[in-house]
mmCIF file of C-alpha atoms in Angstrom:
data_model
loop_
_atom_site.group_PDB
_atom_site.id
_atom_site.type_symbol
_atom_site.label_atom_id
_atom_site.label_comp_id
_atom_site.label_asym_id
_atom_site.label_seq_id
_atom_site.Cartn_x
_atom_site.Cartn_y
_atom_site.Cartn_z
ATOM 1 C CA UNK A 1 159.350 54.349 162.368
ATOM 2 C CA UNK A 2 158.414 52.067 165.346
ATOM 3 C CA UNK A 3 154.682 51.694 163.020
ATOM 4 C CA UNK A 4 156.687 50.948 159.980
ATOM 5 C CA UNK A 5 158.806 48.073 161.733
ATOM 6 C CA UNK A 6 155.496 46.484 163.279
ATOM 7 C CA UNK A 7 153.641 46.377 159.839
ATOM 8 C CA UNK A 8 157.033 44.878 157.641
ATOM 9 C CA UNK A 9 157.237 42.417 160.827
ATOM 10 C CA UNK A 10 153.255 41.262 160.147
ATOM 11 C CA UNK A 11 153.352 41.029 156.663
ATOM 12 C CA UNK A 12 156.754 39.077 155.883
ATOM 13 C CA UNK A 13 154.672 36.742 157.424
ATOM 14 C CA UNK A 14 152.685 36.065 154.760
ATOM 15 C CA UNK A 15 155.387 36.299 152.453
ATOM 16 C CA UNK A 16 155.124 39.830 151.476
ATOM 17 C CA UNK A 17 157.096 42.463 153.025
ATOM 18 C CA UNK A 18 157.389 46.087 152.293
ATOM 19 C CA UNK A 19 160.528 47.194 153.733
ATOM 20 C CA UNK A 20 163.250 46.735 153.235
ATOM 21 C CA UNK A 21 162.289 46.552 149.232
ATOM 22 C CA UNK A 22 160.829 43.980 147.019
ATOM 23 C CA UNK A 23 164.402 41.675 148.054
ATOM 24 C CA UNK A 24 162.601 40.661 151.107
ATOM 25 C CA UNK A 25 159.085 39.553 149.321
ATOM 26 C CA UNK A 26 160.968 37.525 146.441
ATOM 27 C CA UNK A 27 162.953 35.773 149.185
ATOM 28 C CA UNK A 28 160.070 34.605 151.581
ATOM 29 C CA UNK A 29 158.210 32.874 148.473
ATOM 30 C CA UNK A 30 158.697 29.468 150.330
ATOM 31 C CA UNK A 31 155.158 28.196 150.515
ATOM 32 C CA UNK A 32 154.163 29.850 147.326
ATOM 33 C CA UNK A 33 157.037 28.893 145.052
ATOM 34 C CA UNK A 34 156.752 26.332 142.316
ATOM 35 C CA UNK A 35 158.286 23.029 143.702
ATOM 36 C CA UNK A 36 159.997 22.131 140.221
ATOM 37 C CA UNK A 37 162.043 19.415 142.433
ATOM 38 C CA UNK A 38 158.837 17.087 142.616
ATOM 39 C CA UNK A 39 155.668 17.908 143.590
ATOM 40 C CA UNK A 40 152.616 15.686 142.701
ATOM 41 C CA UNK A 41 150.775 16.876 139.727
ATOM 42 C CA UNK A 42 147.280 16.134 140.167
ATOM 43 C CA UNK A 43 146.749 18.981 142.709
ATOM 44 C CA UNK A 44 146.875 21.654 140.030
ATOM 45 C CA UNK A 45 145.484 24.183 142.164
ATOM 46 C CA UNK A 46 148.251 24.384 144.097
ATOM 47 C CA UNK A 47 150.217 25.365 141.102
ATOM 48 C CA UNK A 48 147.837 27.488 139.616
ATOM 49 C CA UNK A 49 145.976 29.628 142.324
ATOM 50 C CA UNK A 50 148.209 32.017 145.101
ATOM 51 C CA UNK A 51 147.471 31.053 148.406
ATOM 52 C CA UNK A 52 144.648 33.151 149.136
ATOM 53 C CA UNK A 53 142.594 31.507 146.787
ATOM 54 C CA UNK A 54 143.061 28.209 148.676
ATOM 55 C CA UNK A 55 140.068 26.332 150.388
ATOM 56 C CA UNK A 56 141.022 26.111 154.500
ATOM 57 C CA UNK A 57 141.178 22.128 153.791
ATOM 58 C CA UNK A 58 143.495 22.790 150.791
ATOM 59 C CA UNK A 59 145.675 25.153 152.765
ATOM 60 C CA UNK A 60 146.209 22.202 155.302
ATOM 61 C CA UNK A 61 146.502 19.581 152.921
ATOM 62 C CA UNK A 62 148.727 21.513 150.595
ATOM 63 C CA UNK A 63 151.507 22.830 153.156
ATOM 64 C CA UNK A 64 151.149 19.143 154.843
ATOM 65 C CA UNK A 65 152.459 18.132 150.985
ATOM 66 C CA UNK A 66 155.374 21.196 150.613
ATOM 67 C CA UNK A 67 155.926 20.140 154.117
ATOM 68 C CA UNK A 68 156.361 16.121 153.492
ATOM 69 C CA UNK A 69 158.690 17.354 150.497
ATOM 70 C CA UNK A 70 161.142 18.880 152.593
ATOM 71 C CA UNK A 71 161.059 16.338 155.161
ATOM 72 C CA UNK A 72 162.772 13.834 153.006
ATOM 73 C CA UNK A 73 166.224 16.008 153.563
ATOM 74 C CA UNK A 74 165.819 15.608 157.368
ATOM 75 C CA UNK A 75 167.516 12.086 157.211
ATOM 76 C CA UNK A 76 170.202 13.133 155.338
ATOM 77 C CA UNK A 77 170.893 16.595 157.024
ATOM 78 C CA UNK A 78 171.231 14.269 160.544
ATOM 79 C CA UNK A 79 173.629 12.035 158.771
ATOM 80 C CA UNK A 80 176.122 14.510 157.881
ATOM 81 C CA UNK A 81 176.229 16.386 161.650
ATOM 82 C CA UNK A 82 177.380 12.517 162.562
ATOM 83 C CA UNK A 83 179.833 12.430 159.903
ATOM 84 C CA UNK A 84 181.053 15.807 160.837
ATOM 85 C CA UNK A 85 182.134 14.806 164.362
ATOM 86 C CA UNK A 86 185.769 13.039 164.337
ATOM 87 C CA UNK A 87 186.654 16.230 161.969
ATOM 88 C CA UNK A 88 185.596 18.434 165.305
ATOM 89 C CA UNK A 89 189.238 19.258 167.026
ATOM 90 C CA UNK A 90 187.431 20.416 170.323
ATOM 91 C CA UNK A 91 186.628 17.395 173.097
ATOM 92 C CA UNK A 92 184.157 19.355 174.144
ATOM 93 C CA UNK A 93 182.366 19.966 171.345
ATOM 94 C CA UNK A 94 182.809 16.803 169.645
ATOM 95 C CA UNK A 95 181.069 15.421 173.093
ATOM 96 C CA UNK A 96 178.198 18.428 172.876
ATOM 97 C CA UNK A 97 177.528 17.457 168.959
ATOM 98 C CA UNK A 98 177.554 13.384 169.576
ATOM 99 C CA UNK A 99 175.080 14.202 172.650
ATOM 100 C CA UNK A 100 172.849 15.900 170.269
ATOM 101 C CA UNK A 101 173.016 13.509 167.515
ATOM 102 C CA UNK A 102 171.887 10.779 169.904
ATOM 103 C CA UNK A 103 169.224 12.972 171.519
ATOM 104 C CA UNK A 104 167.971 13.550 167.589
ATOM 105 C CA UNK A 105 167.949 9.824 167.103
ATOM 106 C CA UNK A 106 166.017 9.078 170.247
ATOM 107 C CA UNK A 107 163.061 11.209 169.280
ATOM 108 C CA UNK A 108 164.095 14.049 172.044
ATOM 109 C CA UNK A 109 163.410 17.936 171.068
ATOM 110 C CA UNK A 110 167.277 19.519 172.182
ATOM 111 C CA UNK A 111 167.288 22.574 174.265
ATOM 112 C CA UNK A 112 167.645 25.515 173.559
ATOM 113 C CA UNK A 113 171.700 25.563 175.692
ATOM 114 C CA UNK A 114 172.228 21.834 173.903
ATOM 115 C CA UNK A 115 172.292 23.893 170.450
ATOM 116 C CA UNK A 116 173.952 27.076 171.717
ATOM 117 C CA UNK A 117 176.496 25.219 173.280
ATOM 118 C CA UNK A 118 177.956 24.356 169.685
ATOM 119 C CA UNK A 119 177.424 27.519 167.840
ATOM 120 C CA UNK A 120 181.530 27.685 167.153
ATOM 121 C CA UNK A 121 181.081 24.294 164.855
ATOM 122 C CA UNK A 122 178.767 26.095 162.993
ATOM 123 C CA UNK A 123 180.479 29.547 162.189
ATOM 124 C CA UNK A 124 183.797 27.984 161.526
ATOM 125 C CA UNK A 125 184.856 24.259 160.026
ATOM 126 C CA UNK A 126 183.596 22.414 159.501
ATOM 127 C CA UNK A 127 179.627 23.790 159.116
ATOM 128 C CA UNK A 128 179.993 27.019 158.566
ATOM 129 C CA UNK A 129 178.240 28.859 156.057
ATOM 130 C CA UNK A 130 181.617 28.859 154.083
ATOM 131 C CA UNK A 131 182.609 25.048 154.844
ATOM 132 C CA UNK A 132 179.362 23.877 153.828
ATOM 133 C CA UNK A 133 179.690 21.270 150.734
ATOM 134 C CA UNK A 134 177.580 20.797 147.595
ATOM 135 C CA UNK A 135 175.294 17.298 149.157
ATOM 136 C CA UNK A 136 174.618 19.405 152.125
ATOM 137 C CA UNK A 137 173.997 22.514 150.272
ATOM 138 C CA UNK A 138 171.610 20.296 148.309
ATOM 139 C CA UNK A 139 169.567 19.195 151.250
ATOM 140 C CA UNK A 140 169.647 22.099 153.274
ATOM 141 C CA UNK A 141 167.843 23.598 149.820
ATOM 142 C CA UNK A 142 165.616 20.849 150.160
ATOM 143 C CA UNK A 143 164.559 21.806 153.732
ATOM 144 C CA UNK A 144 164.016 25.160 152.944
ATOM 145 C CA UNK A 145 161.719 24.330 150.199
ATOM 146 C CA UNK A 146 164.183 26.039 147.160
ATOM 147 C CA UNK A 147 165.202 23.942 144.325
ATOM 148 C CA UNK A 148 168.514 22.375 144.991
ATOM 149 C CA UNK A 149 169.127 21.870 141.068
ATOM 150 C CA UNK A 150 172.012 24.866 141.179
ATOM 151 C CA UNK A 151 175.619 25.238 140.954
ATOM 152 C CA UNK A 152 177.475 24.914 144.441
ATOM 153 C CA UNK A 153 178.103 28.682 144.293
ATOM 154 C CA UNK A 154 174.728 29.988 143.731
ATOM 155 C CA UNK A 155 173.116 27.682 146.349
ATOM 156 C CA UNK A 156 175.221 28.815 148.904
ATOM 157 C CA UNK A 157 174.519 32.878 148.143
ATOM 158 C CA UNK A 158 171.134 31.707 148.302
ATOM 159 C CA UNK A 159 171.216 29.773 151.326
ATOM 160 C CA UNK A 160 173.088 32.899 152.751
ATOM 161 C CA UNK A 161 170.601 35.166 151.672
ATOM 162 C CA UNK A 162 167.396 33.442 152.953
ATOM 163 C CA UNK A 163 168.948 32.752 156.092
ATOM 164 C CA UNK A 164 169.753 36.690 156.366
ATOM 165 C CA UNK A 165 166.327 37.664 155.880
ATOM 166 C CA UNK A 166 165.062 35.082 158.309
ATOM 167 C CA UNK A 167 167.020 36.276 161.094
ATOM 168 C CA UNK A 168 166.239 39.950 160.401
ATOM 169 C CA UNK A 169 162.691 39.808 160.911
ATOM 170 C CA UNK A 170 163.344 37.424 163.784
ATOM 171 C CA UNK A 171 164.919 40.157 165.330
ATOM 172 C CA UNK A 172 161.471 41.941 164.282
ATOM 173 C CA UNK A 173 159.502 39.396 165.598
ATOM 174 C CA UNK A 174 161.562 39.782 168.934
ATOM 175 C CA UNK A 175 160.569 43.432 169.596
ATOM 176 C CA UNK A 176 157.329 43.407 168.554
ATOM 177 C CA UNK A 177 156.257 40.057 170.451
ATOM 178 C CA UNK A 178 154.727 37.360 169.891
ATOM 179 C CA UNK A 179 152.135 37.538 172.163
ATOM 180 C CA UNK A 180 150.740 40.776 169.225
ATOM 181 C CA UNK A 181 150.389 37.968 166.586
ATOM 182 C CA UNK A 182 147.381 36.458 165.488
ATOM 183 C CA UNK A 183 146.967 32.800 165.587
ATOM 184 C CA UNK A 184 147.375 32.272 161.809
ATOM 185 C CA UNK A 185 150.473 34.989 161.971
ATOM 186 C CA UNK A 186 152.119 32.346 164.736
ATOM 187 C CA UNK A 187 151.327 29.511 162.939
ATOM 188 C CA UNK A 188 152.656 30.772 159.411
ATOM 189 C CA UNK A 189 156.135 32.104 161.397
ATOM 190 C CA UNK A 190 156.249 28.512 162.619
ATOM 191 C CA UNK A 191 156.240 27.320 159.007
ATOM 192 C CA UNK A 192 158.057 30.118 157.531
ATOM 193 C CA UNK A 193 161.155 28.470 159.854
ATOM 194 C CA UNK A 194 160.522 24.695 159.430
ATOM 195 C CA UNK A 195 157.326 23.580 161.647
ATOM 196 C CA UNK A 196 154.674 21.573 160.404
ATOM 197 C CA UNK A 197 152.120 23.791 162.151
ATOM 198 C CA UNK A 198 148.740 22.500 160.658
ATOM 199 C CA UNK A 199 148.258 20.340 162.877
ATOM 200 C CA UNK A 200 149.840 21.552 166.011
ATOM 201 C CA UNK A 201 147.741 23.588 168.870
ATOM 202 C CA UNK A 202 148.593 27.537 168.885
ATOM 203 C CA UNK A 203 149.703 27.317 172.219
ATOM 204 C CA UNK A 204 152.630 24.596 171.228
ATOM 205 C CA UNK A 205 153.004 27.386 168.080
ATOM 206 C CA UNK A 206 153.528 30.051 170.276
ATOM 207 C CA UNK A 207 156.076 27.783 172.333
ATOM 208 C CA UNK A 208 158.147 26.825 169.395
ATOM 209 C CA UNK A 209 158.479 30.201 167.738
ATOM 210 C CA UNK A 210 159.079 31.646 171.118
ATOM 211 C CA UNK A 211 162.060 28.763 171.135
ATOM 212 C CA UNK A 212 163.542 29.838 167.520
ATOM 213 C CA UNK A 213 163.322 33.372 168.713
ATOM 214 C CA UNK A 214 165.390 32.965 171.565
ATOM 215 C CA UNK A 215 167.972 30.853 170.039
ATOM 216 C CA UNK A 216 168.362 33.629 166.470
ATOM 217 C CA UNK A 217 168.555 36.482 168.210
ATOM 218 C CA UNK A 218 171.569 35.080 170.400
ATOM 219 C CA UNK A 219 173.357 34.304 166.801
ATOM 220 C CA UNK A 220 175.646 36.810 165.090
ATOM 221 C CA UNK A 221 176.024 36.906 161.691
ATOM 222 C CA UNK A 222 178.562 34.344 161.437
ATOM 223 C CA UNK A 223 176.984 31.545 163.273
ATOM 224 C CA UNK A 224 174.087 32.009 160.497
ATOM 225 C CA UNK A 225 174.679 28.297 159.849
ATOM 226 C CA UNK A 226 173.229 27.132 163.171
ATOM 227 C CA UNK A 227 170.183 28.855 162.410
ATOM 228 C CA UNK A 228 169.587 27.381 159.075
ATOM 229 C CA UNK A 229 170.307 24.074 160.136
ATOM 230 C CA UNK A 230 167.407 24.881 162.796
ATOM 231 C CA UNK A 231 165.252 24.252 160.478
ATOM 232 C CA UNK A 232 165.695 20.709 161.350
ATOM 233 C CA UNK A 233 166.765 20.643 164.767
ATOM 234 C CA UNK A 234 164.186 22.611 166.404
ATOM 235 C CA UNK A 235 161.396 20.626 164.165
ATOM 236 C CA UNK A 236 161.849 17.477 163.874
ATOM 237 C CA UNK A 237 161.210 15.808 167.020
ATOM 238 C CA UNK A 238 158.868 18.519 168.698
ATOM 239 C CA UNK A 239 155.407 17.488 170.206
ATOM 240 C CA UNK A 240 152.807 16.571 167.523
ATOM 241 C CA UNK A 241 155.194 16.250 164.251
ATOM 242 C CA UNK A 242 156.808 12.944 164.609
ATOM 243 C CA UNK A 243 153.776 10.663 162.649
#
């Protein structure tokens, strides 16, 4: 059983999980997905060949592109925390999410406690998974690399679902540890949840995921919102990605 767990862990990294059931593999197509939304034509190979047929340069230059793609719903994502703020009833949390807005804007990677501490705004109104509306929805997609070119209703159970997943083999990830992963297993969890790791050292890898860990496995399934918006928080402003 404890075998089983360790080998489903390893290979939904790569996008291809055996248990639990061919749900899992269909939702972790991120990197290997058409991009329908936009992607430049004239690298065809990233259309046409599976990853595994990639060059090492085209693997970097390819996820840098899927990467820039989803980047351009950062921006936007930021915006709409700010927005969100006078609609926050709590002082306190209406103080926690301005601090973090202005950390974001600053160029300053939040803690770990600075996100945590508003984990009620994001199970309940107004971003929780329910509350969420169709523009975010839309960028959120955006950031998760998954077309955004659905009704409201179907990109939330989708948004719902991925997020699910995610968190499940964080949990995964958790018990088996991150220090059994191989450096190209770190580095594709990193990207898997939102990090431009091409470019970034293992050891700053290893940091990060150990960062997203520790923040997802203190979420219940309610507060699934936080993690997706994670996505962005956690990766935006960390060491090495702001170019």
């Amino acid at each position: 059983m404890a075998v089983s767990r360790v080998c489903w862990a390893r290979a939904a990294l790569w996008g291809s999980a055996g248990p639990p059931g061919p749900y899992v593999a269909r939702r972790l197509q991120f990197v290997r997905s058409g991009m329908a939304w936009g992607a430049p034509r004239y690298l065809f190979p990233r259309q046409l060949l599976i990853r595994h047929f990639w060059t090492p340069k085209q693997q970097i230059d390819f996820l840098d592109i899927y990467h820039a793609l989803r980047k351009q719903s950062h921006p936007e994502i930021l915006c709409y925390l700010e927005k969100v703020i006078p609609l926050i009833s709590d002082s306190g949390l209406r103080w926690h999410m301005t601090e973090l807005c202005t950390k974001m804007q600053r160029g300053t990677h939040p803690a770990i406690h600075d996100i945590l501490a508003l984990r009620e705004c994001f199970s309940n109104h107004p971003l929780g998974m329910n509350q969420l509306h169709a523009s975010q929805m839309k960028a959120l997609s955006r950031a998760m690399l998954l077309t955004p070119y659905l009704p409201p209703v179907l990109l939330r159970y989708r948004l719902k679902t991925h997020t699910t997943v995610i968190h499940q083999l964080d949990k995964a990830l958790a018990k088996l540890g991150i220090g059994q992963l191989t450096a190209q297993e770190v580095k594709s969890a990193c990207y898997l949840r939102g990090l431009n790791s091409t470019r970034i050292a293992e050891e700053r890898c290893r940091t990060w995921l150990g960062e997203w860990l520790q923040l997802s496995c203190s979420l219940k399934e309610a507060e699934l919102s936080l993690l997706l918006h994670n996505v962005v928080l956690l990766s935006i402003n960390y060491i090495g990605t702001r170019r």
